[in-house]
Short mmCIF file of C-alpha atoms and ligand atoms in Angstrom, two decimals:
data_model
loop_
_atom_site.label_atom_id
_atom_site.label_comp_id
_atom_site.label_asym_id
_atom_site.label_seq_id
_atom_site.Cartn_x
_atom_site.Cartn_y
_atom_site.Cartn_z
CA MET A 384 -2.03 25.38 -16.92
CA LEU A 385 -4.09 23.96 -14.04
CA GLN A 386 -2.95 24.69 -10.52
CA GLN A 387 -2.68 22.86 -7.18
CA PRO A 388 -3.21 21.57 -4.39
CA ILE A 389 -6.68 20.74 -2.91
CA LEU A 390 -8.41 21.98 -5.93
CA PRO A 391 -11.86 21.64 -7.34
CA GLU A 392 -10.23 20.60 -10.63
CA HIS A 393 -7.32 18.22 -11.21
CA GLY A 394 -5.37 18.03 -14.41
CA LEU A 395 -2.71 15.53 -15.36
CA PHE A 396 0.97 16.24 -14.61
CA ILE A 397 2.99 15.57 -17.73
CA ASP A 398 6.50 16.72 -18.59
CA GLY A 399 6.65 19.08 -15.63
CA ALA A 400 3.32 20.85 -16.26
CA TYR A 401 -0.30 20.53 -15.20
CA VAL A 402 -2.35 19.92 -18.33
CA PRO A 403 -5.97 19.08 -19.10
CA ALA A 404 -6.72 15.62 -20.46
CA THR A 405 -7.21 15.64 -24.20
CA SER A 406 -9.73 12.82 -23.78
CA GLY A 407 -12.28 15.47 -22.79
CA ARG A 408 -13.51 13.12 -20.02
CA THR A 409 -13.67 13.94 -16.32
CA PHE A 410 -14.89 12.16 -13.20
CA GLN A 411 -15.87 13.28 -9.72
CA LYS A 412 -14.06 12.88 -6.44
CA ILE A 413 -16.52 12.39 -3.58
CA SER A 414 -15.74 13.19 0.07
CA PRO A 415 -15.93 10.01 2.19
CA VAL A 416 -16.98 12.15 5.16
CA SER A 417 -19.97 13.97 3.65
CA GLY A 418 -20.70 12.16 0.38
CA ARG A 419 -20.37 15.48 -1.46
CA VAL A 420 -18.41 16.12 -4.67
CA ILE A 421 -15.14 17.86 -3.79
CA ALA A 422 -13.23 17.73 -7.06
CA THR A 423 -13.47 17.11 -10.77
CA VAL A 424 -10.62 15.02 -12.12
CA HIS A 425 -9.45 14.81 -15.73
CA GLU A 426 -9.42 11.25 -17.04
CA ALA A 427 -6.41 10.41 -19.18
CA GLY A 428 -7.18 8.82 -22.52
CA ARG A 429 -4.81 6.64 -24.51
CA ASP A 430 -3.18 9.71 -26.12
CA ASP A 431 -2.60 11.37 -22.74
CA VAL A 432 -0.99 8.21 -21.41
CA ASP A 433 1.17 8.03 -24.51
CA ARG A 434 2.33 11.62 -23.96
CA ALA A 435 3.18 10.90 -20.34
CA VAL A 436 5.14 7.73 -21.17
CA ARG A 437 7.02 9.45 -23.99
CA ALA A 438 7.89 12.34 -21.67
CA ALA A 439 9.24 9.81 -19.16
CA LYS A 440 11.20 8.03 -21.87
CA ALA A 441 12.72 11.27 -23.17
CA ALA A 442 13.70 12.34 -19.64
CA LEU A 443 15.88 9.24 -19.29
CA SER A 444 18.36 10.67 -21.78
CA GLY A 445 18.06 14.28 -20.55
CA PRO A 446 19.76 15.93 -17.54
CA TRP A 447 18.29 13.29 -15.21
CA GLY A 448 20.07 10.47 -17.01
CA LYS A 449 23.36 12.34 -16.95
CA MET A 450 23.33 13.13 -13.23
CA SER A 451 25.78 11.47 -10.87
CA VAL A 452 24.33 9.25 -8.16
CA ALA A 453 25.35 11.84 -5.57
CA GLU A 454 23.51 14.63 -7.40
CA ARG A 455 20.40 12.50 -7.79
CA ALA A 456 20.48 11.47 -4.14
CA GLY A 457 20.89 15.13 -3.16
CA LEU A 458 17.81 16.12 -5.16
CA LEU A 459 15.79 13.37 -3.51
CA GLN A 460 16.91 14.57 -0.07
CA ASP A 461 15.71 18.05 -1.10
CA LEU A 462 12.45 16.53 -2.19
CA SER A 463 12.03 14.81 1.17
CA GLN A 464 12.62 18.11 2.95
CA ALA A 465 10.25 19.94 0.61
CA ILE A 466 7.49 17.43 1.40
CA ASN A 467 8.09 18.05 5.08
CA ALA A 468 8.06 21.81 4.48
CA ARG A 469 4.63 21.43 2.85
CA PHE A 470 3.47 18.95 5.47
CA ASP A 471 0.18 20.76 6.08
CA ASP A 472 -0.71 20.90 2.39
CA PHE A 473 -0.11 17.18 2.01
CA LEU A 474 -2.09 16.56 5.18
CA GLU A 475 -5.09 18.52 3.86
CA ALA A 476 -4.87 16.75 0.50
CA GLU A 477 -4.69 13.30 2.10
CA ILE A 478 -7.58 13.77 4.48
CA ALA A 479 -9.71 15.35 1.75
CA ASP A 480 -9.22 12.19 -0.29
CA THR A 481 -9.57 9.55 2.41
CA GLY A 482 -11.51 11.16 5.29
CA LYS A 483 -9.08 9.54 7.73
CA PRO A 484 -8.43 11.11 11.14
CA ARG A 485 -6.02 14.03 10.86
CA SER A 486 -4.02 12.59 13.77
CA LEU A 487 -3.46 9.31 11.85
CA ALA A 488 -2.37 11.00 8.61
CA ARG A 489 -0.10 13.29 10.63
CA LEU A 490 1.54 10.35 12.39
CA VAL A 491 1.80 7.83 9.55
CA ASP A 492 0.98 8.88 6.00
CA ILE A 493 2.71 12.22 5.51
CA PRO A 494 5.97 11.49 7.41
CA ARG A 495 6.36 8.28 5.40
CA GLY A 496 5.93 10.28 2.19
CA GLY A 497 9.10 12.22 2.97
CA ALA A 498 10.94 9.23 4.49
CA ASN A 499 10.43 7.14 1.35
CA PHE A 500 12.62 9.57 -0.60
CA ALA A 501 15.23 10.17 2.12
CA THR A 502 15.71 6.46 2.84
CA PHE A 503 16.34 5.44 -0.76
CA ALA A 504 18.49 8.52 -1.42
CA ASP A 505 20.76 7.25 1.37
CA MET A 506 20.65 3.66 0.19
CA ILE A 507 21.55 4.36 -3.42
CA LYS A 508 24.72 6.15 -2.36
CA ASN A 509 25.84 2.99 -0.58
CA LEU A 510 24.94 0.52 -3.29
CA GLY A 511 28.01 -1.60 -3.96
CA ALA A 512 28.76 -4.01 -6.77
CA GLU A 513 30.00 -7.58 -6.99
CA PHE A 514 33.53 -8.22 -8.20
CA PHE A 515 35.26 -11.43 -9.31
CA GLU A 516 38.71 -12.12 -10.65
CA THR A 517 38.65 -14.92 -13.22
CA ALA A 518 41.39 -17.13 -14.69
CA THR A 519 41.34 -17.09 -18.50
CA PRO A 520 42.08 -20.15 -20.77
CA ASP A 521 45.34 -18.58 -21.99
CA GLY A 522 46.67 -18.43 -18.45
CA GLY A 523 45.82 -14.78 -18.01
CA ARG A 524 43.30 -12.99 -15.87
CA ALA A 525 40.04 -11.13 -16.29
CA ILE A 526 38.01 -9.08 -13.88
CA ASN A 527 34.23 -9.09 -13.68
CA TYR A 528 32.28 -6.35 -12.02
CA GLY A 529 28.60 -5.56 -11.83
CA VAL A 530 26.88 -2.31 -12.63
CA HIS A 531 23.29 -1.30 -11.90
CA ARG A 532 21.52 0.57 -14.66
CA PRO A 533 18.09 2.15 -14.26
CA LYS A 534 15.36 -0.11 -15.58
CA GLY A 535 13.78 2.71 -17.62
CA VAL A 536 10.20 3.98 -17.50
CA ILE A 537 8.37 2.58 -14.48
CA ALA A 538 4.57 2.46 -14.32
CA VAL A 539 3.44 2.95 -10.72
CA ILE A 540 -0.15 1.85 -10.07
CA SER A 541 -1.25 2.60 -6.53
CA PRO A 542 -4.34 2.08 -4.35
CA TRP A 543 -6.48 4.43 -2.25
CA ASN A 544 -5.93 3.23 1.32
CA LEU A 545 -2.57 4.90 2.05
CA PRO A 546 -2.27 7.00 -1.11
CA LEU A 547 0.86 9.10 -0.50
CA LEU A 548 2.70 6.47 1.54
CA LEU A 549 2.23 3.61 -0.94
CA MET A 550 2.83 5.72 -4.05
CA THR A 551 6.08 7.24 -2.75
CA TRP A 552 7.16 3.81 -1.46
CA LYS A 553 7.58 2.99 -5.17
CA VAL A 554 8.46 6.39 -6.64
CA GLY A 555 11.24 6.93 -4.04
CA PRO A 556 13.38 3.90 -4.94
CA ALA A 557 12.45 4.13 -8.64
CA LEU A 558 13.87 7.67 -8.84
CA ALA A 559 16.81 6.86 -6.56
CA CYS A 560 17.82 4.19 -9.09
CA GLY A 561 17.66 6.74 -11.94
CA ASN A 562 14.37 5.67 -13.52
CA THR A 563 11.53 7.92 -14.58
CA VAL A 564 7.94 7.23 -13.57
CA VAL A 565 4.38 7.52 -14.74
CA VAL A 566 2.09 7.27 -11.73
CA LYS A 567 -1.55 6.22 -11.90
CA PRO A 568 -2.97 6.90 -8.45
CA SER A 569 -6.30 5.42 -7.50
CA GLU A 570 -9.22 7.26 -9.06
CA ILE A 571 -10.59 7.56 -5.52
CA THR A 572 -7.56 9.45 -4.14
CA PRO A 573 -6.08 11.79 -6.76
CA HIS A 574 -4.86 14.68 -4.58
CA THR A 575 -1.43 13.90 -3.14
CA ALA A 576 0.07 12.46 -6.34
CA THR A 577 -0.97 15.62 -8.15
CA LEU A 578 0.41 17.89 -5.44
CA LEU A 579 3.72 16.04 -5.51
CA GLY A 580 4.25 17.28 -9.09
CA GLU A 581 4.43 20.85 -7.83
CA VAL A 582 7.04 19.89 -5.25
CA MET A 583 9.08 17.98 -7.86
CA ASN A 584 9.22 21.18 -9.95
CA ALA A 585 10.07 23.32 -6.92
CA VAL A 586 13.15 21.28 -6.02
CA GLY A 587 14.35 21.04 -9.63
CA ILE A 588 13.62 17.44 -10.54
CA PRO A 589 13.89 17.63 -14.35
CA LYS A 590 10.66 17.66 -16.30
CA GLY A 591 9.39 14.30 -17.47
CA VAL A 592 10.94 12.40 -14.56
CA TYR A 593 7.67 12.29 -12.59
CA ASN A 594 4.36 12.20 -14.43
CA VAL A 595 0.83 11.62 -13.13
CA ILE A 596 -2.13 10.39 -15.12
CA HIS A 597 -5.58 10.06 -13.60
CA GLY A 598 -8.31 7.59 -14.44
CA PHE A 599 -9.65 4.13 -13.83
CA GLY A 600 -8.25 0.64 -14.46
CA PRO A 601 -9.88 -1.39 -17.22
CA ASN A 602 -10.22 0.40 -20.56
CA SER A 603 -8.86 3.55 -18.96
CA ALA A 604 -5.57 5.08 -17.79
CA GLY A 605 -4.42 2.02 -15.79
CA GLU A 606 -4.83 -0.41 -18.65
CA PHE A 607 -3.44 2.01 -21.25
CA LEU A 608 -0.37 2.59 -19.08
CA THR A 609 0.41 -1.03 -18.33
CA GLN A 610 -0.04 -1.93 -22.04
CA HIS A 611 2.23 0.85 -23.28
CA PRO A 612 5.21 -0.63 -25.15
CA LEU A 613 7.67 1.97 -23.81
CA VAL A 614 6.98 1.02 -20.17
CA ASP A 615 9.90 -1.10 -18.89
CA GLY A 616 8.60 -2.20 -15.48
CA ILE A 617 5.29 -2.22 -13.62
CA THR A 618 4.98 -1.90 -9.88
CA PHE A 619 1.49 -2.36 -8.50
CA THR A 620 -0.20 -2.32 -5.12
CA GLY A 621 -3.84 -3.31 -4.97
CA GLU A 622 -6.26 -6.20 -5.11
CA THR A 623 -5.16 -9.68 -6.09
CA ARG A 624 -7.74 -9.81 -8.92
CA THR A 625 -6.41 -6.56 -10.36
CA GLY A 626 -2.90 -8.02 -10.13
CA GLU A 627 -4.04 -10.92 -12.31
CA ALA A 628 -5.36 -8.50 -14.95
CA ILE A 629 -2.18 -6.40 -14.86
CA MET A 630 -0.01 -9.50 -15.14
CA LYS A 631 -1.71 -10.34 -18.44
CA GLN A 632 -1.17 -6.78 -19.65
CA ALA A 633 2.49 -6.92 -18.54
CA ALA A 634 3.05 -10.12 -20.51
CA ILE A 635 2.81 -8.13 -23.75
CA GLY A 636 6.41 -7.08 -24.32
CA LEU A 637 7.58 -9.09 -21.27
CA ARG A 638 7.73 -6.29 -18.71
CA ASP A 639 9.04 -6.98 -15.22
CA ILE A 640 6.49 -6.76 -12.40
CA SER A 641 6.44 -6.23 -8.65
CA PHE A 642 3.09 -6.86 -6.94
CA GLU A 643 1.91 -6.05 -3.41
CA LEU A 644 -1.58 -7.52 -3.18
CA GLY A 645 -4.35 -8.41 -0.76
CA GLY A 646 -4.24 -10.19 2.57
CA LYS A 647 -6.35 -12.13 5.05
CA ASN A 648 -4.03 -11.75 7.95
CA ALA A 649 -4.15 -13.73 11.18
CA ALA A 650 -3.34 -12.56 14.70
CA ILE A 651 -2.44 -15.35 17.13
CA VAL A 652 -2.90 -14.70 20.83
CA PHE A 653 -1.36 -17.31 23.13
CA ALA A 654 -2.59 -17.70 26.70
CA ASP A 655 0.79 -16.48 27.97
CA ALA A 656 0.46 -13.16 26.11
CA ASP A 657 0.37 -9.84 27.91
CA LEU A 658 -3.35 -9.36 27.29
CA ASP A 659 -3.23 -5.58 27.66
CA LYS A 660 -0.71 -5.40 24.84
CA ALA A 661 -2.49 -8.06 22.77
CA VAL A 662 -5.84 -6.28 22.99
CA ALA A 663 -4.33 -2.87 22.25
CA GLY A 664 -2.27 -4.25 19.35
CA THR A 665 -5.22 -6.15 17.90
CA MET A 666 -7.42 -3.04 18.17
CA GLN A 667 -4.82 -1.23 16.13
CA SER A 668 -4.41 -3.98 13.54
CA VAL A 669 -8.15 -4.49 13.04
CA PHE A 670 -9.52 -0.95 13.18
CA SER A 671 -6.71 1.43 12.09
CA ASN A 672 -7.63 3.37 8.97
CA CYS A 673 -11.15 1.90 9.31
CA GLY A 674 -9.70 -1.55 8.57
CA GLN A 675 -8.43 -0.44 5.17
CA VAL A 676 -4.84 -1.60 5.61
CA CYS A 677 -3.43 -4.51 3.61
CA LEU A 678 -1.55 -5.57 6.75
CA GLY A 679 -4.71 -5.42 8.87
CA THR A 680 -5.97 -8.37 10.90
CA GLU A 681 -9.26 -10.00 9.90
CA ARG A 682 -8.75 -13.39 11.59
CA VAL A 683 -7.95 -13.60 15.29
CA TYR A 684 -7.05 -16.93 16.92
CA VAL A 685 -7.01 -16.94 20.73
CA GLU A 686 -5.83 -19.81 22.98
CA ARG A 687 -8.83 -21.20 24.79
CA PRO A 688 -7.95 -20.31 28.43
CA VAL A 689 -8.03 -16.57 27.59
CA TYR A 690 -10.56 -16.69 24.75
CA GLU A 691 -13.63 -15.41 26.64
CA GLU A 692 -11.67 -12.66 28.34
CA PHE A 693 -10.04 -11.56 25.08
CA VAL A 694 -13.38 -11.42 23.22
CA SER A 695 -14.95 -9.40 25.98
CA ARG A 696 -12.02 -6.96 26.20
CA LEU A 697 -11.81 -6.46 22.43
CA LYS A 698 -15.58 -5.85 22.34
CA GLY A 699 -15.28 -3.22 25.07
CA ALA A 700 -12.43 -1.48 23.29
CA ALA A 701 -14.21 -1.57 19.90
CA GLU A 702 -17.33 -0.05 21.43
CA GLY A 703 -15.15 2.76 22.78
CA LEU A 704 -13.98 3.83 19.31
CA VAL A 705 -15.09 7.32 18.33
CA LEU A 706 -16.31 7.52 14.72
CA GLY A 707 -16.07 10.79 12.89
CA GLY A 708 -14.49 13.07 10.34
CA PRO A 709 -10.82 14.05 10.35
CA ASP A 710 -11.33 16.74 13.00
CA THR A 711 -14.13 15.28 15.13
CA GLN A 712 -13.24 15.63 18.82
CA GLY A 713 -11.45 12.45 20.00
CA VAL A 714 -11.95 10.65 16.67
CA SER A 715 -10.33 7.24 16.42
CA MET A 716 -11.96 5.86 13.26
CA GLY A 717 -12.96 7.62 10.04
CA PRO A 718 -15.28 6.46 7.26
CA LEU A 719 -14.68 3.87 4.57
CA VAL A 720 -13.32 5.49 1.43
CA SER A 721 -16.34 5.26 -0.88
CA GLU A 722 -19.96 4.24 -1.10
CA GLU A 723 -19.05 1.34 -3.37
CA HIS A 724 -16.54 0.05 -0.83
CA ARG A 725 -19.03 0.42 2.02
CA ASP A 726 -21.58 -1.59 0.01
CA LYS A 727 -18.96 -4.32 -0.39
CA VAL A 728 -18.09 -4.40 3.32
CA LEU A 729 -21.79 -4.33 4.28
CA SER A 730 -22.44 -7.31 2.01
CA TYR A 731 -19.96 -9.26 4.17
CA TYR A 732 -21.66 -7.99 7.34
CA ARG A 733 -24.96 -9.41 6.01
CA LEU A 734 -23.30 -12.65 4.89
CA ALA A 735 -21.76 -13.19 8.34
CA GLU A 736 -25.23 -13.15 9.88
CA GLU A 737 -26.62 -15.45 7.18
CA GLU A 738 -23.78 -17.87 7.93
CA GLY A 739 -24.78 -17.95 11.59
CA ALA A 740 -22.12 -15.73 13.14
CA THR A 741 -22.53 -14.43 16.65
CA VAL A 742 -22.29 -10.66 16.25
CA VAL A 743 -20.26 -9.63 19.28
CA THR A 744 -20.53 -5.95 18.36
CA GLY A 745 -21.44 -3.74 15.41
CA GLY A 746 -22.74 -5.18 12.15
CA GLY A 747 -24.29 -2.11 10.56
CA VAL A 748 -24.18 1.59 9.74
CA PRO A 749 -24.10 4.16 12.56
CA GLN A 750 -26.59 7.03 12.65
CA PHE A 751 -25.26 10.41 13.76
CA GLY A 752 -28.10 12.83 13.00
CA ASP A 753 -25.67 15.23 11.32
CA GLU A 754 -23.68 15.71 8.10
CA ARG A 755 -21.78 12.48 8.72
CA ASP A 756 -24.92 10.50 7.81
CA GLY A 757 -24.10 11.42 4.19
CA GLY A 758 -20.64 9.89 4.57
CA PHE A 759 -19.52 6.29 4.32
CA PHE A 760 -19.23 5.36 8.00
CA ILE A 761 -19.66 1.81 9.22
CA GLN A 762 -19.65 0.17 12.64
CA PRO A 763 -16.57 -1.61 13.93
CA THR A 764 -17.62 -5.25 13.98
CA ILE A 765 -16.53 -8.46 15.69
CA TRP A 766 -17.88 -11.94 15.00
CA THR A 767 -17.38 -15.36 16.53
CA ASP A 768 -18.66 -18.89 15.83
CA LEU A 769 -18.21 -19.07 12.06
CA ALA A 770 -16.98 -22.19 10.26
CA ASP A 771 -13.39 -22.09 8.99
CA THR A 772 -14.80 -22.48 5.46
CA SER A 773 -16.94 -19.33 5.59
CA PRO A 774 -16.10 -16.58 3.03
CA ILE A 775 -15.83 -14.25 6.05
CA ILE A 776 -12.77 -16.26 7.12
CA ARG A 777 -11.38 -16.81 3.63
CA GLU A 778 -11.92 -13.58 1.63
CA GLU A 779 -10.38 -10.16 2.16
CA ILE A 780 -13.09 -7.76 3.39
CA PHE A 781 -10.91 -4.65 3.89
CA GLY A 782 -13.16 -3.16 6.55
CA PRO A 783 -13.12 -2.58 10.33
CA CYS A 784 -14.02 -6.13 11.29
CA CYS A 785 -12.61 -9.43 12.47
CA HIS A 786 -13.64 -12.95 13.41
CA ILE A 787 -12.29 -14.48 16.63
CA ARG A 788 -11.88 -18.24 17.07
CA PRO A 789 -10.44 -20.27 19.94
CA PHE A 790 -7.59 -22.80 19.54
CA ASP A 791 -6.01 -25.46 21.76
CA SER A 792 -2.47 -26.08 20.55
CA GLU A 793 0.45 -24.57 18.68
CA GLU A 794 0.14 -27.09 15.81
CA GLU A 795 -3.56 -26.35 15.45
CA VAL A 796 -3.12 -22.59 15.26
CA ILE A 797 -0.23 -22.80 12.79
CA ALA A 798 -2.44 -24.93 10.53
CA LEU A 799 -5.35 -22.49 10.94
CA ALA A 800 -3.22 -19.43 10.19
CA ASN A 801 -1.77 -21.13 7.11
CA ASP A 802 -5.15 -22.31 5.83
CA SER A 803 -5.48 -19.29 3.54
CA ASP A 804 -4.97 -18.38 -0.11
CA TYR A 805 -3.21 -15.26 1.12
CA GLY A 806 0.19 -14.88 2.81
CA LEU A 807 0.91 -11.27 3.59
CA CYS A 808 1.53 -10.94 7.34
CA SER A 809 0.75 -12.19 10.81
CA ALA A 810 1.00 -10.96 14.40
CA ILE A 811 1.91 -13.30 17.27
CA TRP A 812 1.24 -12.33 20.87
CA THR A 813 3.17 -14.32 23.48
CA GLU A 814 5.59 -13.67 26.34
CA ASN A 815 7.34 -16.98 25.63
CA LEU A 816 10.44 -16.18 23.57
CA SER A 817 11.08 -19.76 22.46
CA ARG A 818 7.52 -20.13 21.28
CA ALA A 819 7.68 -16.85 19.36
CA HIS A 820 10.81 -17.95 17.48
CA ARG A 821 9.44 -21.47 16.95
CA VAL A 822 6.08 -20.36 15.54
CA ALA A 823 7.04 -17.25 13.54
CA PRO A 824 9.00 -18.98 10.73
CA GLN A 825 6.24 -21.57 10.31
CA ILE A 826 3.62 -18.99 9.30
CA GLU A 827 3.46 -18.85 5.49
CA VAL A 828 3.59 -15.07 5.08
CA GLY A 829 6.04 -12.36 4.06
CA LEU A 830 6.05 -10.50 7.40
CA VAL A 831 5.58 -11.67 10.98
CA TRP A 832 5.34 -9.32 13.94
CA VAL A 833 5.84 -10.56 17.49
CA ASN A 834 4.15 -8.47 20.19
CA SER A 835 3.70 -5.60 17.74
CA TRP A 836 2.11 -4.66 14.45
CA PHE A 837 3.00 -2.28 11.60
CA LEU A 838 6.51 -1.59 12.95
CA ARG A 839 8.43 -0.93 9.77
CA ASP A 840 12.09 -0.45 8.94
CA LEU A 841 12.24 0.59 5.29
CA ARG A 842 15.48 -1.35 4.77
CA THR A 843 13.74 -4.69 5.35
CA ALA A 844 12.00 -6.91 2.79
CA PHE A 845 8.32 -6.14 2.33
CA GLY A 846 5.85 -8.27 0.40
CA GLY A 847 3.61 -11.29 0.49
CA SER A 848 3.61 -14.95 -0.43
CA LYS A 849 0.80 -16.98 -2.06
CA LYS A 850 -1.84 -14.61 -3.53
CA SER A 851 -0.50 -11.65 -1.55
CA GLY A 852 2.19 -10.65 -3.98
CA ILE A 853 5.06 -11.30 -6.31
CA GLY A 854 8.53 -10.13 -5.35
CA ARG A 855 9.70 -8.01 -2.45
CA GLU A 856 10.32 -4.29 -2.12
CA GLY A 857 12.15 -2.46 0.65
CA GLY A 858 15.87 -1.84 1.08
CA GLU A 859 18.07 -3.73 -1.36
CA HIS A 860 15.02 -5.57 -2.72
CA SER A 861 13.68 -2.30 -4.11
CA LEU A 862 17.07 -1.50 -5.59
CA GLU A 863 17.07 -4.93 -7.23
CA PHE A 864 13.66 -4.43 -8.84
CA TYR A 865 14.25 -0.87 -10.02
CA THR A 866 17.61 -1.59 -11.67
CA GLU A 867 19.02 -3.82 -14.37
CA ARG A 868 22.27 -5.50 -13.46
CA ALA A 869 24.96 -5.87 -16.07
CA ASN A 870 28.23 -7.75 -15.70
CA ILE A 871 31.31 -6.19 -17.25
CA CYS A 872 34.12 -8.61 -18.00
CA VAL A 873 37.54 -7.09 -18.72
CA LYS A 874 40.43 -9.26 -19.92
CA LEU A 875 43.59 -7.87 -18.40
P1 NAD B 2384 -7.53 -2.01 -6.79
O1 NAD B 2384 -6.83 -3.24 -7.23
O2 NAD B 2384 -8.99 -1.91 -7.03
O3 NAD B 2384 -6.90 -0.72 -7.49
C1 NAD B 2384 -5.54 -0.40 -7.35
C2 NAD B 2384 -5.11 0.42 -8.55
O4 NAD B 2384 -5.17 -0.38 -9.73
C3 NAD B 2384 -5.99 1.64 -8.82
O5 NAD B 2384 -5.16 2.71 -9.19
C4 NAD B 2384 -6.85 1.16 -9.99
O6 NAD B 2384 -7.34 2.20 -10.80
C5 NAD B 2384 -5.84 0.31 -10.75
N1 NAD B 2384 -6.41 -0.68 -11.66
C6 NAD B 2384 -7.55 -1.39 -11.52
N2 NAD B 2384 -7.71 -2.24 -12.58
C7 NAD B 2384 -6.63 -2.07 -13.39
C8 NAD B 2384 -6.21 -2.64 -14.62
N3 NAD B 2384 -6.92 -3.58 -15.24
N4 NAD B 2384 -5.05 -2.20 -15.16
C9 NAD B 2384 -4.29 -1.26 -14.55
N5 NAD B 2384 -4.66 -0.67 -13.38
C10 NAD B 2384 -5.80 -1.08 -12.81
O7 NAD B 2384 -7.17 -1.83 -5.25
P2 NAD B 2384 -7.76 -0.76 -4.24
O8 NAD B 2384 -9.19 -1.11 -4.01
O9 NAD B 2384 -7.40 0.60 -4.70
O10 NAD B 2384 -6.90 -1.06 -2.92
C11 NAD B 2384 -7.25 -2.03 -1.98
C12 NAD B 2384 -6.50 -3.32 -2.22
O11 NAD B 2384 -5.10 -3.07 -2.20
C13 NAD B 2384 -6.73 -4.36 -1.15
O12 NAD B 2384 -6.87 -5.62 -1.75
C14 NAD B 2384 -5.45 -4.33 -0.32
O13 NAD B 2384 -5.15 -5.51 0.36
C15 NAD B 2384 -4.46 -4.03 -1.38
N6 NAD B 2384 -3.25 -3.45 -0.79
C16 NAD B 2384 -2.12 -4.22 -0.70
C17 NAD B 2384 -0.97 -3.71 -0.11
C18 NAD B 2384 0.29 -4.52 0.03
O14 NAD B 2384 1.33 -3.94 0.30
N7 NAD B 2384 0.25 -5.83 -0.14
C19 NAD B 2384 -0.98 -2.40 0.39
C20 NAD B 2384 -2.16 -1.65 0.29
C21 NAD B 2384 -3.29 -2.19 -0.32
#
């Protein structure tokens, strides 16, 4: 049996035990900070995936399936506390995978890991049911009431940018609703999903309820999992193109899907905004997590009277960012997650210049003269003066960069913000309350923030319109996806 947590070797977690992959294949996990190999990960083959799914299926009719809602919710509260008790282990695992600043993972990623279980444990206890009394043709009465059954085996496919947060955002409600899961974390960030298996065992979650398989997407663990006939629902967070591939795979056997996909999010800064707050908030939304946040801003529209000042202040703030590893003194921005991803972001940096952008700041790779030069760091970058048709304005880059463009009227900026294939989120900066309420509902996205960004209440709907997603999760929306409703009609 392979052991945990930040280990040089990762097995799969199937039926409550760490096991090697029978495929005989492994792949390497590279540190984003140094470019060095830090772990060898077992790649699940089709047989391994089959074992994991069958373990999840069997667990549905074991002790887990027989538990009362209160017992299940209690176990998930224990799990939340156990994650918090092992906070430092999760922190180490997360920063080993992503290279993000320790302070960021401490503030956002790890607390949300625990909260995702506690929140849905609370919610499931309060889940009510609809009830109708019905007149029957013979002059009698019937009652109708709804019940929520677990959907079954849920495939959870998660990305690398917020690995623990986004994986538990799906596993939390899935388990609260009584399902079992097979998780396929990103091949780039295998640590925290693996570690979570140990904590599941420690708190007494029955074996087979939570399983982890490692590997890639096409012709690997991701594809094998989403094609498996015993999988009842697929919840996926990742790129829009991957969502298209998974949707085809989900069509076989007609499995339900929930998709949280890419974004090309706009921030709108009106001239009446509090510019201190708008600059600080936009810094956060563009550069947090090195720009690798689906909710991040890559398009900034600024009303003309404050345009020059805003550009100059954002430039100054971006040039003040401190790049470094998780524990670099004063670090505010870590590396991109992989060499491949940095190559992709750099290709957009080059394209912006070819398209005639004014490079306000950044545009390349920083040189440190130390170990960090082996890592995947990139300069925070701001452009202006690109055409609205440029790929820089239209495609998701997923790096620490944005384009700023002036606008002259409310109607113009609403049209600009909506001129996108994506519809995930938007941030509006204004001190005019009427304007905020007038503009916010007109932006074609799933989430709008006014004078803030990334403020989340887990009971609210989360998801995107257009190419940014299918369905909503969060609060009752998660409970809806992770359950099957049945109506019971009783003639009295
Ligand atoms: P990705 O789509 O490349 O990979 C996500 C996961 O899908 C990985 O586990 C990968 O192995 C798996 N996968 C890839 N191809 C597959 C296939 N054919 N079948 C099954 N699984 C497959 O995404 P990424 O690069 O890891 O993450 C970045 C993307 O995620 C960005 O586009 C970002 O906007 C998006 N994202 C969206 C949200 C949201 O809530 N809307 C949140 C975070 C990230």
